[in-house]
Amino acid sequence: MGIALRVLIIEDSEDDAFLLLRELRKGGYDPLHLRVETPEEMRSALATRQWDIAISDYVLPRFSGLEALKIWRDCRSDLPFVVISGNIGEETAVEAMKAGADDYFVKGNISRLVPAIRRELKEAENRRQKREAEEALHRSELRYRRLLEAVTDYLYTVEIRDGRVAGTYHGPGCTVVTGFTSEEYEADPFLWYRMIYGEDRGKVVDQARRIEAGEAIPSLEHRIVHKDGTVRWVRNTIVPRHDGEGRLVAYDGLISDITGRKVAEEEMRLRGAALAAAANAIVISDREGKVIWANPAFTTLTGYTLDEARGKSLNILNSGMHDNGFYRELWETIAGGRVWRGEMINRRKDGTLYTEEQTITPVSNGDGVIRRYIAIKEDVTERKRAQEALLENARMSGDMDVACQIQRALLPAAPPQVTGVRCAGKWVPAAHVGGDYYDFFPREDGSLDVVIADVSGHSVGAALIMTEARSVIRAQARCGGSPAAIVASLNDLLYDDLTRAELFITMFYASYAPATRTLTYASAGHNPPLLYQRADGTCRELDADGLILGVRQEVAFEERQMPLAPGDVVFLYTDGIPEAQDDTGEFFGLSRLVRALHEHRDDDLEGLIGAVLARLAGFTRLSSPGDDVCMVLLKPV
């Protein structure tokens, strides 16, 4: 069973909603969901159920993501709202974020949806806890006021004869404070002493000694044990009585229950300690916005100490990045007794700018007149940078997806049909784009040219150079010529661009003539292809001398020939296969590749390619390769 998640989906496509719910379940959630398409359906859903998060398409037939966002914010305050669209530009995404959306995604690329939801739910919970803490602070002040107003007092008298207690009298109210009645005190003159909390008896006895000694004593605060077993705090004020000869004959006392005050003081002490230790900056200001108190986190955030800020307006933090209308709206909100929440850019004492998320709560007196403002400030500069980075990454990811589609489109859509030979190819980039390339060129005489190449690196630069190389290769292939002549011409044509880009290309170019079953080939420093010979079950490398393209101009390339037989397999590949490593650093190597060719020699070419990729993935235990992988197969028939 996953984590329960109440999600409202604003989406007109059932298929897209299904994909979204599947992603949530994959991420460990058990979504209770409802899909709506119109403003009326959304308002009805909000009125009848509680939701944790809303996920909305940006464009709907009768609705829009921004309209849905406004309805959500009006009804659900600051709970997360995520926008998902099939085609959303950077400006539209920024507009949605400025309007209050917490994140956005492009349909078909929602792999980070679940981590983003976890983050936004956590932030929403933090905001809820802040809000509850502020409300609890206000409630506690009212509670403490009522406790103090509810304190009761009562009078008592202790009679002294011959220096000893002869009896006690406890007036009305003693039962409320102590739980014991006046009759119980009269029946047991020492009940009052046993009522004193054990640790405080010494203080009370010392007070009585000082009274007998004729000293003037202040009121004493101590604890008593109520009849019900609870411990109460009392303030004991004593006035002695003496006879005509100056002997102490009695003393009268006033007992006040101060338990509520003591509890309030302790809670206030703890609250003060909590406020001082809070990670977020907390500032208390008067109704003009002048600082009365701030915790140490305020100094950490702004650079101003409490002594520097006390009595000054918080305008000392103004950055000049907001217009007068921004501050006017803020003051109208809090002066009207409402809580203001928002973000602003402020300036530290050292002049640096930072972005803070702030909540300002008005505090009123008993008559409803605002006397104070409590501001809780959190530095969200890094979070804003992260959000901007996410926007930039999303844009770049979209651009890279397009680049990947373009590069795939430059590869053969399907192997050509050539009499006497079968062929197949596969390209798997390590990133969105890569520097590997392969192609087929049927000739008019019935032969088939095949090329495989690898630009150093697998970045955008490598992909751009490979795109240029493809154009040059196809032009040279159409002009005809031997493999060695074509490779030499390519080297001369690409030399200048490769030198400026500080890149190089390895290449293997071959031409197979089905009529004579002869493979003619040349290599520019590329991995030697493997020839699996069915007759004897052996594998050999097809190598030829030749320098890597882009190192030097006017290079001569060796050209060789190899006779092939039906059932033989020529396997061309890039270094992403033999140089793939497992988690111990061991290479996949040629031996595993040769074994795959031998064991799958009877498979069709697509099956053989799939077997190699499966073995590679099982060896590296990676879902995607660490380097570009490219392979081409020829099989005479």
XYZ file of C-alpha atoms in Angstrom:
637
model
C 0.000 0.000 0.000
C 1.451 3.365 -1.069
C 1.316 6.735 0.651
C -2.192 8.180 0.501
C -2.354 11.277 -1.695
C -5.519 13.256 -2.464
C -4.872 14.709 -5.917
C -7.199 16.869 -7.998
C -6.409 16.483 -11.725
C -7.471 19.317 -14.030
C -7.138 17.558 -17.394
C -9.342 16.890 -20.423
C -7.424 13.786 -21.566
C -8.165 10.522 -19.770
C -5.000 9.005 -21.264
C -2.786 11.787 -19.882
C -4.481 11.485 -16.485
C -3.849 7.711 -16.567
C -0.126 8.268 -17.297
C 0.077 10.789 -14.470
C -1.537 8.417 -11.969
C 0.755 5.609 -13.097
C 3.800 7.820 -12.410
C 2.462 8.644 -8.941
C 1.928 4.969 -8.147
C 5.433 4.146 -9.402
C 6.701 6.816 -6.996
C 5.102 5.103 -3.993
C 1.815 7.006 -3.758
C -1.732 5.614 -3.573
C -3.631 8.497 -5.207
C -7.255 9.243 -4.367
C -8.063 11.329 -7.417
C -10.743 13.149 -9.325
C -10.415 14.492 -12.882
C -12.216 17.744 -13.766
C -12.377 19.732 -17.003
C -14.335 22.907 -16.237
C -14.324 25.681 -13.584
C -17.687 24.478 -12.287
C -16.451 20.908 -11.800
C -13.316 22.178 -10.049
C -15.253 24.420 -7.637
C -17.601 21.539 -6.842
C -14.636 19.228 -6.158
C -13.073 21.811 -3.833
C -16.338 22.335 -1.977
C -16.963 18.638 -1.333
C -13.495 17.220 -0.621
C -10.151 18.008 0.928
C -7.143 17.793 -1.436
C -3.395 17.613 -0.879
C -2.279 18.801 -4.320
C -3.611 19.905 -7.700
C -2.041 18.922 -11.046
C -3.331 20.868 -14.030
C -2.908 20.881 -17.783
C -1.987 24.362 -19.000
C -4.488 24.491 -21.885
C -7.944 22.876 -21.790
C -10.855 23.291 -24.242
C -13.018 25.267 -21.791
C -10.466 26.196 -19.159
C -6.838 27.207 -18.584
C -4.146 26.326 -16.084
C -3.915 29.935 -14.851
C -7.687 30.088 -14.214
C -7.462 26.801 -12.315
C -4.521 28.184 -10.309
C -6.540 31.243 -9.262
C -9.488 29.110 -8.146
C -7.106 26.818 -6.225
C -5.358 29.715 -4.468
C -8.693 31.326 -3.574
C -9.930 28.106 -1.972
C -6.812 26.256 -0.866
C -4.396 29.011 0.168
C -0.841 27.710 -0.235
C -1.243 23.974 -0.975
C 0.883 22.790 -3.954
C -0.286 23.411 -7.525
C 1.685 21.815 -10.405
C 1.290 22.627 -14.103
C 1.799 19.966 -16.803
C 1.571 20.822 -20.490
C 2.204 19.150 -23.797
C 3.887 22.233 -25.209
C 4.971 24.934 -22.792
C 7.599 27.522 -23.519
C 9.976 29.171 -21.093
C 7.950 32.410 -20.988
C 4.741 30.504 -20.284
C 6.469 28.498 -17.536
C 7.796 31.677 -15.921
C 4.312 33.216 -16.116
C 2.827 30.194 -14.358
C 5.487 30.305 -11.627
C 4.945 34.034 -11.086
C 1.201 33.433 -10.833
C 1.822 31.052 -7.937
C 2.394 27.617 -9.481
C 4.852 25.549 -7.469
C 6.369 23.668 -10.424
C 5.755 22.697 -14.028
C 6.516 19.755 -16.306
C 6.296 18.900 -19.977
C 4.051 15.955 -20.844
C 6.119 12.910 -21.681
C 8.962 14.088 -19.454
C 7.599 13.787 -15.901
C 10.327 11.577 -14.445
C 11.023 14.156 -11.715
C 7.316 14.639 -10.897
C 7.327 12.465 -7.782
C 10.474 14.076 -6.198
C 8.987 17.498 -6.935
C 5.672 16.519 -5.296
C 7.499 15.248 -2.217
C 9.387 18.543 -1.992
C 6.276 20.705 -2.453
C 4.255 18.674 0.074
C 7.068 19.055 2.591
C 7.214 22.803 2.014
C 3.417 23.039 2.342
C 3.636 21.164 5.643
C 6.341 23.572 6.844
C 4.118 26.512 5.935
C 1.198 24.917 7.775
C 3.333 24.405 10.884
C 4.465 28.042 10.752
C 0.879 29.199 10.459
C -0.227 27.006 13.334
C 2.693 28.233 15.461
C 1.667 31.834 14.831
C -1.948 31.094 15.676
C -0.903 29.146 18.782
C 1.205 32.118 19.870
C -1.828 34.373 19.645
C -4.046 31.862 21.447
C -1.525 31.381 24.244
C -1.479 35.098 24.981
C -5.250 35.101 25.420
C -5.050 31.972 27.562
C -2.435 33.454 29.887
C -4.527 36.612 30.300
C -7.535 34.576 31.368
C -5.442 32.548 33.823
C -4.166 35.641 35.541
C -7.665 37.070 35.768
C -8.919 33.834 37.345
C -6.467 33.821 40.311
C -8.267 33.494 43.679
C -7.083 34.572 47.135
C -8.039 33.617 50.663
C -7.137 34.755 54.194
C -5.869 32.568 56.992
C -4.791 33.062 60.618
C -2.292 31.082 62.682
C -2.603 31.399 66.530
C 0.592 31.176 68.603
C 0.676 30.184 72.287
C 3.869 29.800 74.220
C 5.781 29.974 70.960
C 3.860 27.126 69.378
C 1.023 26.855 66.879
C -2.224 26.539 68.811
C -4.654 26.544 65.870
C -5.338 27.793 62.379
C -8.253 29.485 60.715
C -8.669 29.375 56.915
C -11.231 31.690 55.412
C -13.599 31.280 52.480
C -11.816 30.408 49.261
C -9.414 27.929 50.851
C -11.242 25.024 49.247
C -10.856 26.511 45.763
C -7.109 26.978 46.233
C -6.162 23.930 48.328
C -9.077 21.507 48.041
C -9.422 21.363 51.850
C -12.334 22.931 53.742
C -12.109 25.304 56.712
C -13.431 22.535 58.927
C -10.624 20.178 57.889
C -8.020 22.821 58.799
C -9.728 23.459 62.165
C -9.808 19.766 62.965
C -6.140 19.298 62.081
C -3.989 22.328 63.032
C -0.917 20.914 61.237
C -2.697 20.191 57.981
C -1.382 23.480 56.540
C 2.220 22.328 57.207
C 1.746 18.912 55.598
C 0.109 20.660 52.634
C 3.396 22.417 51.821
C 5.356 20.748 49.034
C 8.253 18.805 50.555
C 11.097 20.701 48.862
C 9.599 24.063 49.921
C 8.936 23.336 53.629
C 12.350 24.611 54.626
C 11.583 28.026 53.083
C 8.236 28.271 54.887
C 9.739 27.226 58.239
C 12.514 29.795 57.809
C 9.851 32.425 57.079
C 8.072 31.557 60.360
C 11.377 31.764 62.277
C 12.068 35.208 60.902
C 8.539 36.318 61.869
C 9.148 35.154 65.423
C 12.430 37.042 65.415
C 10.556 40.182 64.549
C 11.987 40.589 61.068
C 10.064 42.224 58.250
C 9.647 39.601 55.579
C 8.532 39.848 51.961
C 5.901 37.645 50.354
C 7.027 34.088 49.722
C 6.173 32.004 46.670
C 6.111 28.261 47.250
C 4.293 25.129 46.217
C 1.514 23.234 47.930
C -0.008 19.819 47.333
C -3.686 20.151 46.529
C -6.087 17.667 48.054
C -6.435 16.034 44.647
C -2.673 15.393 44.570
C -1.746 18.105 42.071
C 0.987 20.609 42.859
C -0.009 24.297 42.943
C 1.973 27.493 43.277
C 0.891 30.096 45.854
C 2.099 33.494 47.012
C 2.069 33.704 50.810
C 1.952 37.216 52.302
C 2.155 37.351 56.173
C 1.389 40.155 58.663
C 2.331 39.370 62.319
C 0.218 40.331 65.415
C 1.757 41.058 68.823
C 0.277 41.567 72.296
C 0.839 44.578 74.522
C 4.164 43.189 75.677
C 5.392 42.644 72.154
C 4.951 38.893 72.116
C 3.864 37.226 68.871
C 0.356 35.906 69.385
C -0.716 35.268 65.795
C -0.067 36.103 62.207
C -2.481 36.664 59.411
C -1.738 35.586 55.890
C -3.060 36.015 52.364
C -2.749 33.015 50.065
C -2.961 33.694 46.330
C -3.054 30.910 43.756
C -0.369 31.861 41.209
C -0.224 28.500 39.413
C -1.523 29.988 36.184
C 1.054 32.758 36.295
C 3.903 30.331 37.006
C 2.836 28.051 34.160
C 2.520 31.067 31.901
C 5.966 32.311 32.913
C 7.507 28.920 32.177
C 5.775 28.674 28.844
C 6.812 32.221 28.034
C 10.376 31.357 28.977
C 10.315 28.287 26.749
C 8.641 30.247 23.976
C 11.238 32.980 24.247
C 14.000 30.382 24.124
C 12.350 28.752 21.102
C 11.991 32.079 19.318
C 15.603 32.952 20.051
C 16.784 29.550 18.807
C 14.528 29.425 15.738
C 16.285 28.884 12.424
C 14.082 31.461 10.705
C 14.427 35.151 11.470
C 11.653 36.471 13.730
C 11.039 40.199 14.176
C 8.518 41.966 16.410
C 7.767 45.550 15.410
C 5.371 48.262 16.566
C 2.449 49.504 14.534
C 4.763 51.876 12.621
C 7.034 49.009 11.637
C 9.892 49.912 13.994
C 11.835 47.001 15.430
C 11.161 46.092 19.061
C 12.790 42.659 19.197
C 14.510 40.230 16.850
C 16.065 36.817 17.355
C 19.685 35.890 16.509
C 18.595 34.382 13.180
C 17.617 37.915 12.117
C 21.233 38.977 12.546
C 22.415 35.952 10.583
C 19.992 36.765 7.786
C 20.430 40.551 7.544
C 23.750 41.349 9.217
C 22.051 43.798 11.638
C 22.267 43.121 15.372
C 19.247 43.740 17.590
C 20.899 46.847 19.046
C 21.481 48.199 15.531
C 17.928 47.493 14.385
C 15.956 48.338 17.541
C 13.844 51.454 17.108
C 14.507 51.594 13.371
C 12.077 50.893 10.569
C 12.476 47.691 8.631
C 12.928 49.963 5.638
C 16.640 49.579 6.326
C 16.307 46.284 4.416
C 14.663 47.787 1.334
C 16.470 46.819 -1.841
C 14.755 49.180 -4.250
C 13.674 46.152 -6.292
C 9.954 46.628 -5.542
C 7.758 49.583 -6.484
C 5.614 51.609 -4.086
C 2.522 49.630 -5.044
C 4.080 46.453 -3.638
C 4.652 47.978 -0.203
C 1.282 49.777 -0.257
C -0.514 46.460 -0.793
C 1.509 44.877 2.048
C 0.647 47.656 4.533
C -3.020 47.699 3.530
C -3.169 43.967 4.240
C -1.601 43.967 7.720
C -3.127 47.285 8.786
C -6.490 45.701 8.001
C -5.738 42.910 10.465
C -4.958 40.285 7.823
C -1.866 38.089 7.544
C 0.443 38.925 4.645
C 2.485 36.178 3.010
C 4.835 36.644 0.113
C 8.341 36.955 -1.209
C 10.492 40.034 -1.478
C 14.048 40.912 -2.372
C 15.861 42.665 0.494
C 19.329 44.062 1.043
C 21.669 42.960 3.833
C 23.825 45.304 5.862
C 26.788 44.482 3.605
C 24.780 45.457 0.521
C 24.156 41.980 -0.896
C 20.688 41.103 -2.097
C 18.719 38.070 -1.008
C 15.208 36.716 -1.522
C 13.138 36.047 1.565
C 9.786 34.397 2.114
C 7.965 36.356 4.773
C 4.831 36.024 6.873
C 3.643 39.116 8.768
C 0.978 38.616 11.425
C -0.805 41.548 13.122
C -1.233 41.244 16.917
C -4.184 43.141 18.435
C -5.019 44.092 22.006
C -8.271 43.141 23.733
C -10.113 45.940 21.964
C -9.053 44.725 18.536
C -6.530 47.529 18.033
C -3.342 46.382 16.286
C -0.340 47.002 18.550
C 2.378 44.778 17.127
C 3.445 42.915 14.004
C 5.306 39.604 14.086
C 7.309 38.817 10.966
C 8.835 35.421 10.230
C 11.496 35.585 7.531
C 13.134 32.715 5.656
C 16.000 33.072 3.197
C 14.857 31.341 0.003
C 17.616 32.638 -2.256
C 19.041 29.193 -2.908
C 15.583 27.740 -3.484
C 14.843 30.448 -6.046
C 18.122 29.714 -7.766
C 17.223 26.040 -7.788
C 13.847 26.842 -9.333
C 15.525 28.974 -11.989
C 17.984 26.165 -12.625
C 15.086 23.739 -13.010
C 13.518 26.060 -15.562
C 16.797 26.310 -17.441
C 17.358 22.556 -17.242
C 13.848 21.936 -18.535
C 14.477 24.258 -21.466
C 17.826 22.637 -22.203
C 16.295 19.177 -21.835
C 13.661 20.128 -24.385
C 16.324 21.437 -26.756
C 18.365 18.261 -26.322
C 15.308 16.110 -26.998
C 14.820 17.965 -30.272
C 18.529 17.571 -31.099
C 18.303 13.847 -30.383
C 15.285 13.503 -32.685
C 17.136 15.364 -35.422
C 20.241 13.216 -35.062
C 18.195 10.022 -35.146
C 16.506 11.295 -38.295
C 19.945 11.586 -39.936
C 20.576 7.856 -39.500
C 19.134 5.317 -41.960
C 15.415 4.819 -41.344
C 15.792 1.174 -42.418
C 18.592 -0.913 -43.944
C 18.567 -0.920 -47.760
C 17.470 -4.024 -49.687
C 20.496 -5.183 -51.713
C 20.589 -8.486 -53.551
C 23.126 -10.901 -52.120
C 23.636 -9.277 -48.733
C 21.688 -8.401 -45.622
C 22.583 -5.438 -43.401
C 21.464 -3.820 -40.162
C 22.601 -1.007 -37.847
C 21.954 0.371 -34.358
C 22.849 3.620 -32.536
C 22.446 4.046 -28.757
C 23.716 7.433 -27.463
C 25.075 7.777 -23.930
C 23.436 11.204 -23.654
C 20.727 12.900 -25.685
C 23.135 13.278 -28.593
C 26.421 11.619 -29.464
C 29.291 11.418 -31.885
C 28.739 7.929 -33.318
C 27.405 7.500 -36.859
C 26.720 4.799 -39.424
C 25.248 4.757 -42.929
C 24.618 2.585 -46.018
C 25.150 3.583 -49.692
C 23.916 1.169 -52.387
C 25.841 1.609 -55.671
C 24.486 1.319 -59.179
C 26.695 -1.712 -59.879
C 24.851 -3.689 -57.135
C 27.511 -3.303 -54.479
C 26.863 -1.822 -51.013
C 29.031 0.728 -49.199
C 28.872 0.910 -45.404
C 30.519 3.377 -43.048
C 30.842 3.596 -39.273
C 32.491 6.546 -37.508
C 33.095 7.911 -34.044
C 33.809 11.562 -33.148
C 35.829 11.943 -29.952
C 33.522 12.661 -26.994
C 29.760 12.324 -26.861
C 28.675 15.932 -26.345
C 26.800 18.461 -28.435
C 30.073 19.426 -30.117
C 30.669 15.851 -31.210
C 27.115 15.646 -32.555
C 27.574 18.861 -34.555
C 30.835 17.649 -36.109
C 29.236 14.303 -36.918
C 26.333 16.109 -38.624
C 28.828 17.967 -40.792
C 30.796 14.756 -41.459
C 27.598 12.986 -42.531
C 26.979 15.569 -45.237
C 30.541 15.269 -46.527
C 30.479 11.448 -46.400
C 27.230 11.202 -48.353
C 28.552 13.662 -50.965
C 31.757 11.652 -51.411
C 29.881 8.336 -51.534
C 27.694 9.618 -54.372
C 30.839 10.574 -56.312
C 32.078 6.987 -56.145
C 35.622 5.842 -55.703
C 37.424 3.253 -53.640
C 37.107 3.162 -49.820
C 40.707 4.380 -49.367
C 40.175 7.290 -51.780
C 36.921 8.291 -50.090
C 38.508 8.240 -46.608
C 41.487 10.286 -47.824
C 39.170 12.857 -49.391
C 37.132 13.065 -46.186
C 40.276 13.708 -44.166
C 41.268 16.639 -46.393
C 37.753 18.140 -46.393
C 37.199 17.888 -42.632
C 40.728 18.682 -41.444
C 40.275 22.439 -40.821
C 36.983 22.116 -38.905
C 38.265 19.214 -36.798
C 41.421 21.145 -35.927
C 39.495 24.242 -34.822
C 37.074 22.132 -32.778
C 39.997 20.153 -31.282
C 38.210 16.928 -32.188
C 39.044 13.922 -34.341
C 37.153 11.122 -36.067
C 37.837 7.422 -36.364
C 36.188 5.731 -39.354
C 35.866 2.399 -41.111
C 34.627 2.474 -44.717
C 33.870 -0.735 -46.646
C 32.324 -1.696 -49.971
C 30.877 -5.172 -50.516
C 30.407 -6.578 -54.025
C 27.824 -9.422 -53.886
C 28.776 -10.579 -57.420
C 32.318 -11.516 -56.302
C 31.537 -11.769 -52.557
C 34.488 -9.443 -51.903
C 34.718 -6.862 -49.114
C 37.032 -3.920 -49.854
C 37.793 -1.645 -46.928
C 39.908 1.140 -45.418
C 40.276 2.353 -41.853
C 41.072 5.722 -40.254
C 42.237 4.496 -36.877
C 38.893 2.823 -36.104
C 38.315 -0.319 -34.050
C 38.962 -3.268 -36.420
C 35.611 -4.897 -37.272
C 35.136 -8.591 -36.538
C 34.600 -11.165 -39.280
C 32.842 -14.301 -38.068
C 33.578 -17.097 -40.574
C 30.854 -19.691 -40.462
C 32.896 -22.406 -42.156
C 35.289 -22.898 -39.255
C 33.501 -20.882 -36.512
C 36.419 -18.491 -36.054
C 36.558 -14.732 -35.648
C 39.229 -12.441 -37.093
C 39.805 -8.704 -37.085
C 39.654 -6.662 -40.300
C 42.416 -4.112 -39.900
C 44.060 -1.646 -42.251
C 46.653 1.065 -41.676
C 45.339 4.609 -41.558
C 45.650 7.716 -39.422
C 42.728 9.181 -37.472
C 40.889 11.901 -39.423
C 41.823 15.452 -38.446
C 45.433 14.806 -37.365
C 47.246 15.608 -40.621
C 46.362 16.470 -44.207
C 47.254 14.438 -47.305
C 47.312 11.067 -45.549
C 47.518 7.826 -47.512
C 45.161 5.070 -46.316
C 45.765 1.370 -46.867
C 43.047 -0.517 -48.738
C 42.496 -4.240 -48.252
C 40.146 -6.933 -49.549
C 38.581 -9.951 -47.919
C 36.522 -12.707 -49.571
C 33.295 -13.568 -47.755
C 31.143 -16.686 -47.798
C 27.403 -17.110 -47.275
C 26.631 -17.139 -43.562
C 29.692 -15.085 -42.602
C 28.996 -12.032 -40.408
C 30.926 -8.750 -40.550
C 30.456 -6.837 -37.291
C 31.439 -3.129 -37.291
C 31.324 -1.340 -33.918
C 32.485 1.710 -31.959
C 34.574 1.643 -28.792
C 31.527 2.042 -26.533
C 31.133 -1.758 -26.627
C 34.578 -3.200 -25.749
C 35.410 -0.319 -23.387
C 32.204 -0.597 -21.326
C 33.045 -1.269 -17.663
C 31.309 -2.993 -14.776
C 31.324 -1.673 -11.194
C 34.772 -3.207 -10.576
C 36.348 -1.431 -13.537
C 36.630 -4.536 -15.732
C 36.153 -3.974 -19.493
C 33.565 -5.806 -21.571
C 36.366 -6.560 -24.038
C 36.427 -8.425 -27.360
C 36.164 -11.933 -25.959
C 32.596 -11.398 -24.733
C 31.694 -9.830 -28.079
C 33.175 -12.785 -30.016
C 31.266 -15.200 -27.783
C 28.010 -13.373 -28.506
C 28.662 -13.570 -32.281
C 29.346 -17.288 -32.076
C 26.364 -18.157 -29.865
C 23.897 -16.081 -31.916
C 25.329 -16.761 -35.389
C 22.012 -18.231 -36.573
C 19.883 -15.296 -35.364
C 18.700 -12.682 -37.789
C 20.779 -9.499 -37.699
C 18.314 -7.566 -35.512
C 18.293 -10.458 -33.038
C 22.098 -10.500 -32.979
C 22.154 -6.742 -32.261
C 19.643 -7.225 -29.443
C 21.720 -10.033 -27.944
C 24.857 -7.858 -27.886
C 22.986 -4.976 -26.225
C 21.463 -7.341 -23.649
C 24.869 -8.761 -22.737
C 26.301 -5.267 -22.506
C 23.530 -4.112 -20.163
C 23.858 -7.237 -18.018
C 27.600 -6.691 -17.732
C 27.500 -2.990 -16.798
C 24.180 -3.194 -14.886
C 23.271 0.200 -16.298
C 19.977 1.175 -17.899
C 21.860 3.342 -20.412
C 25.433 3.013 -21.709
C 28.290 5.074 -20.323
C 29.521 5.835 -23.860
C 27.875 5.957 -27.269
C 27.253 2.513 -28.767
C 27.031 2.000 -32.512
C 27.170 -1.215 -34.578
C 26.645 -2.304 -38.182
C 26.295 -5.889 -39.474
C 26.742 -7.364 -42.971
C 25.805 -10.950 -43.835
C 26.274 -12.404 -47.330
C 23.461 -14.712 -48.502
